[in-house]
PDB file of C-alpha atoms in Angstrom:
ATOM      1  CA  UNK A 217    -130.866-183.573 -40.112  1.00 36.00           C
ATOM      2  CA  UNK A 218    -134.572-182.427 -39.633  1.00 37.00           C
ATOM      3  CA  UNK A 219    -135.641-183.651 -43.429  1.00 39.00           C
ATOM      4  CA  UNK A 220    -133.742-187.244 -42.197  1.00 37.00           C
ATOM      5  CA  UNK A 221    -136.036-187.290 -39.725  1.00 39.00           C
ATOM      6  CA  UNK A 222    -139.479-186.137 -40.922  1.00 42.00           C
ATOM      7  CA  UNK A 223    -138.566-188.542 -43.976  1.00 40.00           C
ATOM      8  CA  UNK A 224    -137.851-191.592 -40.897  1.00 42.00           C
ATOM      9  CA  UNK A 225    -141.790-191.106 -40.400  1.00 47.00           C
ATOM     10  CA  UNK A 226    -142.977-191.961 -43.770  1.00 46.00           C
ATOM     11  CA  UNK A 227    -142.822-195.309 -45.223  1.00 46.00           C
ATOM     12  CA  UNK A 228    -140.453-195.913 -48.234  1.00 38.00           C
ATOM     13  CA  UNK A 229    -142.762-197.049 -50.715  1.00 42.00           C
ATOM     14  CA  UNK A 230    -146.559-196.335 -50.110  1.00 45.00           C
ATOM     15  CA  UNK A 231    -148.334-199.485 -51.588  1.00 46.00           C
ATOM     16  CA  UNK A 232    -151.363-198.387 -53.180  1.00 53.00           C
ATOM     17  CA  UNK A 233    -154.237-200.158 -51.793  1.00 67.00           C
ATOM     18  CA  UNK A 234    -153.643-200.717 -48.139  1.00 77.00           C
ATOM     19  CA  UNK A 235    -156.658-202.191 -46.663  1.00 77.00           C
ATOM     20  CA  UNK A 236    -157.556-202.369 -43.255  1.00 75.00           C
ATOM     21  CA  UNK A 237    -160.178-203.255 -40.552  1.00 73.00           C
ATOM     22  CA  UNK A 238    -161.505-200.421 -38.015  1.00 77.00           C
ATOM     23  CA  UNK A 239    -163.376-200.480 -35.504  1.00 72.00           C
ATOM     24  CA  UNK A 240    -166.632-202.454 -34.681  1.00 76.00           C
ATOM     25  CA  UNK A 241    -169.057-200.355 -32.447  1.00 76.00           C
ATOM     26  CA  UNK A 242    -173.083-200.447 -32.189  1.00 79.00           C
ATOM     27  CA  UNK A 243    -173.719-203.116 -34.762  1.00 83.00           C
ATOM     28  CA  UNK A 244    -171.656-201.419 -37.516  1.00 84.00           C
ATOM     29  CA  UNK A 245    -167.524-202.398 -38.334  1.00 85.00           C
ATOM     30  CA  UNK A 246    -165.938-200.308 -40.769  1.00 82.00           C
ATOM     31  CA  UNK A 247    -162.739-200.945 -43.356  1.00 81.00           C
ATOM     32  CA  UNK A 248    -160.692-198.683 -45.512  1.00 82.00           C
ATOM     33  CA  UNK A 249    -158.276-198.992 -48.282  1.00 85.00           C
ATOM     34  CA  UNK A 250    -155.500-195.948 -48.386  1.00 89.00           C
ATOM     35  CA  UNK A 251    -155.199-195.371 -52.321  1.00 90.00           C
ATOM     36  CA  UNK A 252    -153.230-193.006 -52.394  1.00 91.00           C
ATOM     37  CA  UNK A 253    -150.982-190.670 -49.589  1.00 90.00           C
ATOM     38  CA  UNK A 254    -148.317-188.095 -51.019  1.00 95.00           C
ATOM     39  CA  UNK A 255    -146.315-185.344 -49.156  1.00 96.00           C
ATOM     40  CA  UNK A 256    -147.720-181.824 -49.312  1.00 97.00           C
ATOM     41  CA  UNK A 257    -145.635-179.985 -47.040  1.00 97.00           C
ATOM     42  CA  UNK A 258    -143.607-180.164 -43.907  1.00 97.00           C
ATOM     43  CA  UNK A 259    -141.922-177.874 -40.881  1.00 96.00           C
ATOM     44  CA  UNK A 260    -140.050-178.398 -37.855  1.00 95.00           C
ATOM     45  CA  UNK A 261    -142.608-181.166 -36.185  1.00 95.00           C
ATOM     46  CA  UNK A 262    -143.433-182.941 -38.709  1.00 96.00           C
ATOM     47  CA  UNK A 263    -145.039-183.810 -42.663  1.00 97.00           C
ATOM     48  CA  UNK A 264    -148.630-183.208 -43.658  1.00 98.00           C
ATOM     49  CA  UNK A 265    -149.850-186.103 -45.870  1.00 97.00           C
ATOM     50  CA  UNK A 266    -152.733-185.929 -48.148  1.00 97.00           C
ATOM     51  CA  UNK A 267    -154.146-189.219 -48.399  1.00 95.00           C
ATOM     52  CA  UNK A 268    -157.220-190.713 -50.128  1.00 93.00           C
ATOM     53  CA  UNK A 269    -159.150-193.420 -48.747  1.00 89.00           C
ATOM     54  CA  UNK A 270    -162.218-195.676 -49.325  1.00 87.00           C
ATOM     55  CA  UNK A 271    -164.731-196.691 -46.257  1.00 82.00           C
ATOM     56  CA  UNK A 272    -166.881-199.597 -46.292  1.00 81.00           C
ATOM     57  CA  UNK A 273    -169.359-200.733 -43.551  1.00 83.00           C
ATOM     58  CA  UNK A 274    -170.806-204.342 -42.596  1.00 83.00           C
ATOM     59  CA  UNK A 275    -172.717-205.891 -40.057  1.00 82.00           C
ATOM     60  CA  UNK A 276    -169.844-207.745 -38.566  1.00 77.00           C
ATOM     61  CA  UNK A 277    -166.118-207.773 -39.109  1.00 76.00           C
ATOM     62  CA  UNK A 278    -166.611-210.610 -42.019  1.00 77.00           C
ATOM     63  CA  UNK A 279    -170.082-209.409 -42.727  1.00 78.00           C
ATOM     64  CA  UNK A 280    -171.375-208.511 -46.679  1.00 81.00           C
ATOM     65  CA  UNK A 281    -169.527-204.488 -46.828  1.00 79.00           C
ATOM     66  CA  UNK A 282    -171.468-201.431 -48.709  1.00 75.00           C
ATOM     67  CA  UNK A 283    -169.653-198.037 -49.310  1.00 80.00           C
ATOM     68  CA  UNK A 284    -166.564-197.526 -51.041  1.00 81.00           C
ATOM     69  CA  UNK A 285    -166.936-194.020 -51.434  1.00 85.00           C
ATOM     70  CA  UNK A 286    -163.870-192.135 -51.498  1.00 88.00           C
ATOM     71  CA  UNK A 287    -162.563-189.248 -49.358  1.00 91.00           C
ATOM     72  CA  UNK A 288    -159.580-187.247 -48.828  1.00 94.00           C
ATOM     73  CA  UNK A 289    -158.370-186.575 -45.923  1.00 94.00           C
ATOM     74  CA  UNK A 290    -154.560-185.202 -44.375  1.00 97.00           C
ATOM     75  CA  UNK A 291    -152.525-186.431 -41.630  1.00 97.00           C
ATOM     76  CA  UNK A 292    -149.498-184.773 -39.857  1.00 97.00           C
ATOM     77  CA  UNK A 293    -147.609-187.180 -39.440  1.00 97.00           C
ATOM     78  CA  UNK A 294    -145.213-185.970 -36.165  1.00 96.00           C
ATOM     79  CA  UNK A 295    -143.251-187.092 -32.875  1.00 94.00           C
ATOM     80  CA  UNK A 296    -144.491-183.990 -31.101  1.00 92.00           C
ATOM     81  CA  UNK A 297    -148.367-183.230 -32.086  1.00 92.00           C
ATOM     82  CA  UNK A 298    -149.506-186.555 -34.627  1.00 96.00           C
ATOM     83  CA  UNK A 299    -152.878-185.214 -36.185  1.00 96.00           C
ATOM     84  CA  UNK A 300    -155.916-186.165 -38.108  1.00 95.00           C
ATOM     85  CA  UNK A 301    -157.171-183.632 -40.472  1.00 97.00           C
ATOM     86  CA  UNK A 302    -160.337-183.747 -41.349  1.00 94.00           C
ATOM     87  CA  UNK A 303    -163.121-181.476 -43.543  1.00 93.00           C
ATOM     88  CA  UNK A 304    -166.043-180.251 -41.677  1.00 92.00           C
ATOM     89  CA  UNK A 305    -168.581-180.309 -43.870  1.00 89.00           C
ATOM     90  CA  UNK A 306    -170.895-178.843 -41.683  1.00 90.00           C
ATOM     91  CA  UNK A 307    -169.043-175.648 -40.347  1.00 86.00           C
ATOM     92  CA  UNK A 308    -166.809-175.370 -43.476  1.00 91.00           C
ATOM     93  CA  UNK A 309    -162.912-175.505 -43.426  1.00 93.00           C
ATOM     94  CA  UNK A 310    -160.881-177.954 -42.051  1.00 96.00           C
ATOM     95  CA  UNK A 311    -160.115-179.339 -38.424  1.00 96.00           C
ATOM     96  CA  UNK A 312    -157.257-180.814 -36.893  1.00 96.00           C
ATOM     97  CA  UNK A 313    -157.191-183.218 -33.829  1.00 95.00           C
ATOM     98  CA  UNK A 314    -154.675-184.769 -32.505  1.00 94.00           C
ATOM     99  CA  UNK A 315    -154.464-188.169 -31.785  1.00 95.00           C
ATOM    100  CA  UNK A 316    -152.866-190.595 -28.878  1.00 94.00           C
ATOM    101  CA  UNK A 317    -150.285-193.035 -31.246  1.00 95.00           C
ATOM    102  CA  UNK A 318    -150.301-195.217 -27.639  1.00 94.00           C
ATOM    103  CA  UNK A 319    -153.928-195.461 -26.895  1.00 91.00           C
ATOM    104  CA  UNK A 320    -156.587-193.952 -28.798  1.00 92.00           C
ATOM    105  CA  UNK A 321    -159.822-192.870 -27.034  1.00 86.00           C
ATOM    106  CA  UNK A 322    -163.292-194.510 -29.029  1.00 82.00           C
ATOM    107  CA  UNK A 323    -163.799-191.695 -31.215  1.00 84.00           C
ATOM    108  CA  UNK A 324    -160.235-191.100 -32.700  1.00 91.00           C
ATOM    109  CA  UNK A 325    -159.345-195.329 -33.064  1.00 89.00           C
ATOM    110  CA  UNK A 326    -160.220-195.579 -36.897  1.00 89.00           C
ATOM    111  CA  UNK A 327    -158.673-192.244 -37.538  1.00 92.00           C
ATOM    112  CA  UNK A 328    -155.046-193.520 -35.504  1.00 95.00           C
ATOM    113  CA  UNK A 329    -155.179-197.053 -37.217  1.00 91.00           C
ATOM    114  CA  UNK A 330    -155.080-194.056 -40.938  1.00 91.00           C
ATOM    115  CA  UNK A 331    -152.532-192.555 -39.362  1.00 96.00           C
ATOM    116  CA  UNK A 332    -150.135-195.716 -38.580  1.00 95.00           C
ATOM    117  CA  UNK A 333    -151.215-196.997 -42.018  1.00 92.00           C
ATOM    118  CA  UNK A 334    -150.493-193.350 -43.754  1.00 93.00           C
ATOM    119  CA  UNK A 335    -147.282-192.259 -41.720  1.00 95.00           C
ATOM    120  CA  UNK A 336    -145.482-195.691 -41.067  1.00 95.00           C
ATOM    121  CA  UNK A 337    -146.899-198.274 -43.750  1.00 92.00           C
ATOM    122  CA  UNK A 338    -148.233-200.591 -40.518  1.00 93.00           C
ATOM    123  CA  UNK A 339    -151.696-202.588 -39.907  1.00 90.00           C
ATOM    124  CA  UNK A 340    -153.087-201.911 -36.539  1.00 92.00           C
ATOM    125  CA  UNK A 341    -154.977-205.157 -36.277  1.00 89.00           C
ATOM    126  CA  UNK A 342    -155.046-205.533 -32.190  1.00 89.00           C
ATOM    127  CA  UNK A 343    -155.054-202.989 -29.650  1.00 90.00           C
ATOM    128  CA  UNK A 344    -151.931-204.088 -28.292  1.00 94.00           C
ATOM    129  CA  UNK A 345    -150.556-202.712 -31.782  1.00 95.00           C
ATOM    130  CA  UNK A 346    -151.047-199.257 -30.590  1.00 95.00           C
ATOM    131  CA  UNK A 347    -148.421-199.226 -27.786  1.00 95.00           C
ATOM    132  CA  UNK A 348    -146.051-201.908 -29.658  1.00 96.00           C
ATOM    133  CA  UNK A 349    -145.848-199.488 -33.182  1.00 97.00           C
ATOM    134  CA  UNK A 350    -145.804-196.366 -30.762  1.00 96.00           C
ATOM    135  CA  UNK A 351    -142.982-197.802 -28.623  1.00 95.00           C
ATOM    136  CA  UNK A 352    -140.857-198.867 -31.872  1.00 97.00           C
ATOM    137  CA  UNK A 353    -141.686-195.323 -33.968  1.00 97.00           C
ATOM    138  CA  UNK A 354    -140.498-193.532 -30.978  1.00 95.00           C
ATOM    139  CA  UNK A 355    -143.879-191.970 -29.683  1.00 94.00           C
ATOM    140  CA  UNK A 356    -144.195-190.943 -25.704  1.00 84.00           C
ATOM    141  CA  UNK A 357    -147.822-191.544 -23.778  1.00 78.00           C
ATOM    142  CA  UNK A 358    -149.515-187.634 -23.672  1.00 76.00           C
ATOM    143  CA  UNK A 359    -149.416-186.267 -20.472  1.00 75.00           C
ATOM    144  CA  UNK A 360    -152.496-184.817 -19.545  1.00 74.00           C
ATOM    145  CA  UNK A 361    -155.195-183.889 -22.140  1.00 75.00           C
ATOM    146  CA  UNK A 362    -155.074-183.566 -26.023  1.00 79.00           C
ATOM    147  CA  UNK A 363    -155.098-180.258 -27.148  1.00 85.00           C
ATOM    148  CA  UNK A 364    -158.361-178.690 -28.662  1.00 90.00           C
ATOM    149  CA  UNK A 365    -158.733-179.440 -32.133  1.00 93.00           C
ATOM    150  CA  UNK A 366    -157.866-176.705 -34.440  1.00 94.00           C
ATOM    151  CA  UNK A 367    -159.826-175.100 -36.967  1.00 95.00           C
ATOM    152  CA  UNK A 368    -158.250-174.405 -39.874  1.00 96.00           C
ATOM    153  CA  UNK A 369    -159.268-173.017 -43.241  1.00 96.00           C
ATOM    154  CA  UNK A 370    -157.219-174.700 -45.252  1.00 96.00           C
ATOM    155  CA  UNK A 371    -154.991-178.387 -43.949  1.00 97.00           C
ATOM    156  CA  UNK A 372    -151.755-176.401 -44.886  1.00 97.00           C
ATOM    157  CA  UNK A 373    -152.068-173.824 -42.436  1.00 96.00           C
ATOM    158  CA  UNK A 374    -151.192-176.204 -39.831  1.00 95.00           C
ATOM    159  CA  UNK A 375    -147.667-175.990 -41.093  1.00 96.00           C
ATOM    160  CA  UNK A 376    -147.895-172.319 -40.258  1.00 93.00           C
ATOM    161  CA  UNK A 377    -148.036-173.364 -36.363  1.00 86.00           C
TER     162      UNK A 377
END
């Protein structure tokens, strides 16, 4: 029962090549393709996700892009604690932050659009779609705060939480 539903978060068939729009703020938008997203582990709340993407910046959201460059990055892709994981390059090791499915705050938008794209093979392209793909995947508003992000030395030790 809990591998039917930590397998009812990730989309069937992971088409190679999503692209998507993010956000536009101060004068820059940015895009992404997801190339490539696999399984690396799971527990109890959810599966971690290791997915590589491309980011590309423009002027305007139909402007001339620059970038590609290509990054990896992990979701966790869960009911209870949806996450973000991220390498901090400055500090070292990895951090995990966890994300509103319902209504992102500025700073975490691009990274929840990845994680609809990553865990449930769906284009945010409005920010109605936040509450409307929450709603129908079964997420509930947070109450309260987000917790802290984590730090973590390596993205599989958040299975070990």
């Amino acid at each position: 029962l809990l591998a039917a539903a930590i397998v009812s978060l990730i989309p069937l068939s992971a088409d190679a090549g999503l692209s998507f729009a993010g956000r536009c703020h101060m004068g820059t938008c940015a895009s992404y393709s997801l190339d490539d997203w696999e399984i690396v582990g799971a527990n109890g709340k959810g599966s971690l996700m290791k997915v590589t993407t491309r980011t590309w910046q423009s002027k305007s959201p139909n402007g001339r892009k620059s970038g590609g460059k290509s990054d990896t990055s992990y979701v966790f892709c869960s009911k209870s604690v949806p996450s973000m994981i991220y390498n901090d390059k400055e500090q070292g090791g990895w951090v995990a932050s966890a994300l509103a499915p319902s209504s992102p705050a500025g700073y975490s938008y691009d990274a929840t659009i990845m994680y609809f794209a990553a865990c449930h093979g769906v284009i945010v392209k409005t920010d109605d779609d936040f509450d409307t793909y929450a709603r129908k995947f079964g997420y509930k508003q947070p109450e309260g705060a987000l917790p802290e992000d984590i730090k973590l030395a390596a993205p599989e030790d958040l299975l070990k939480r």
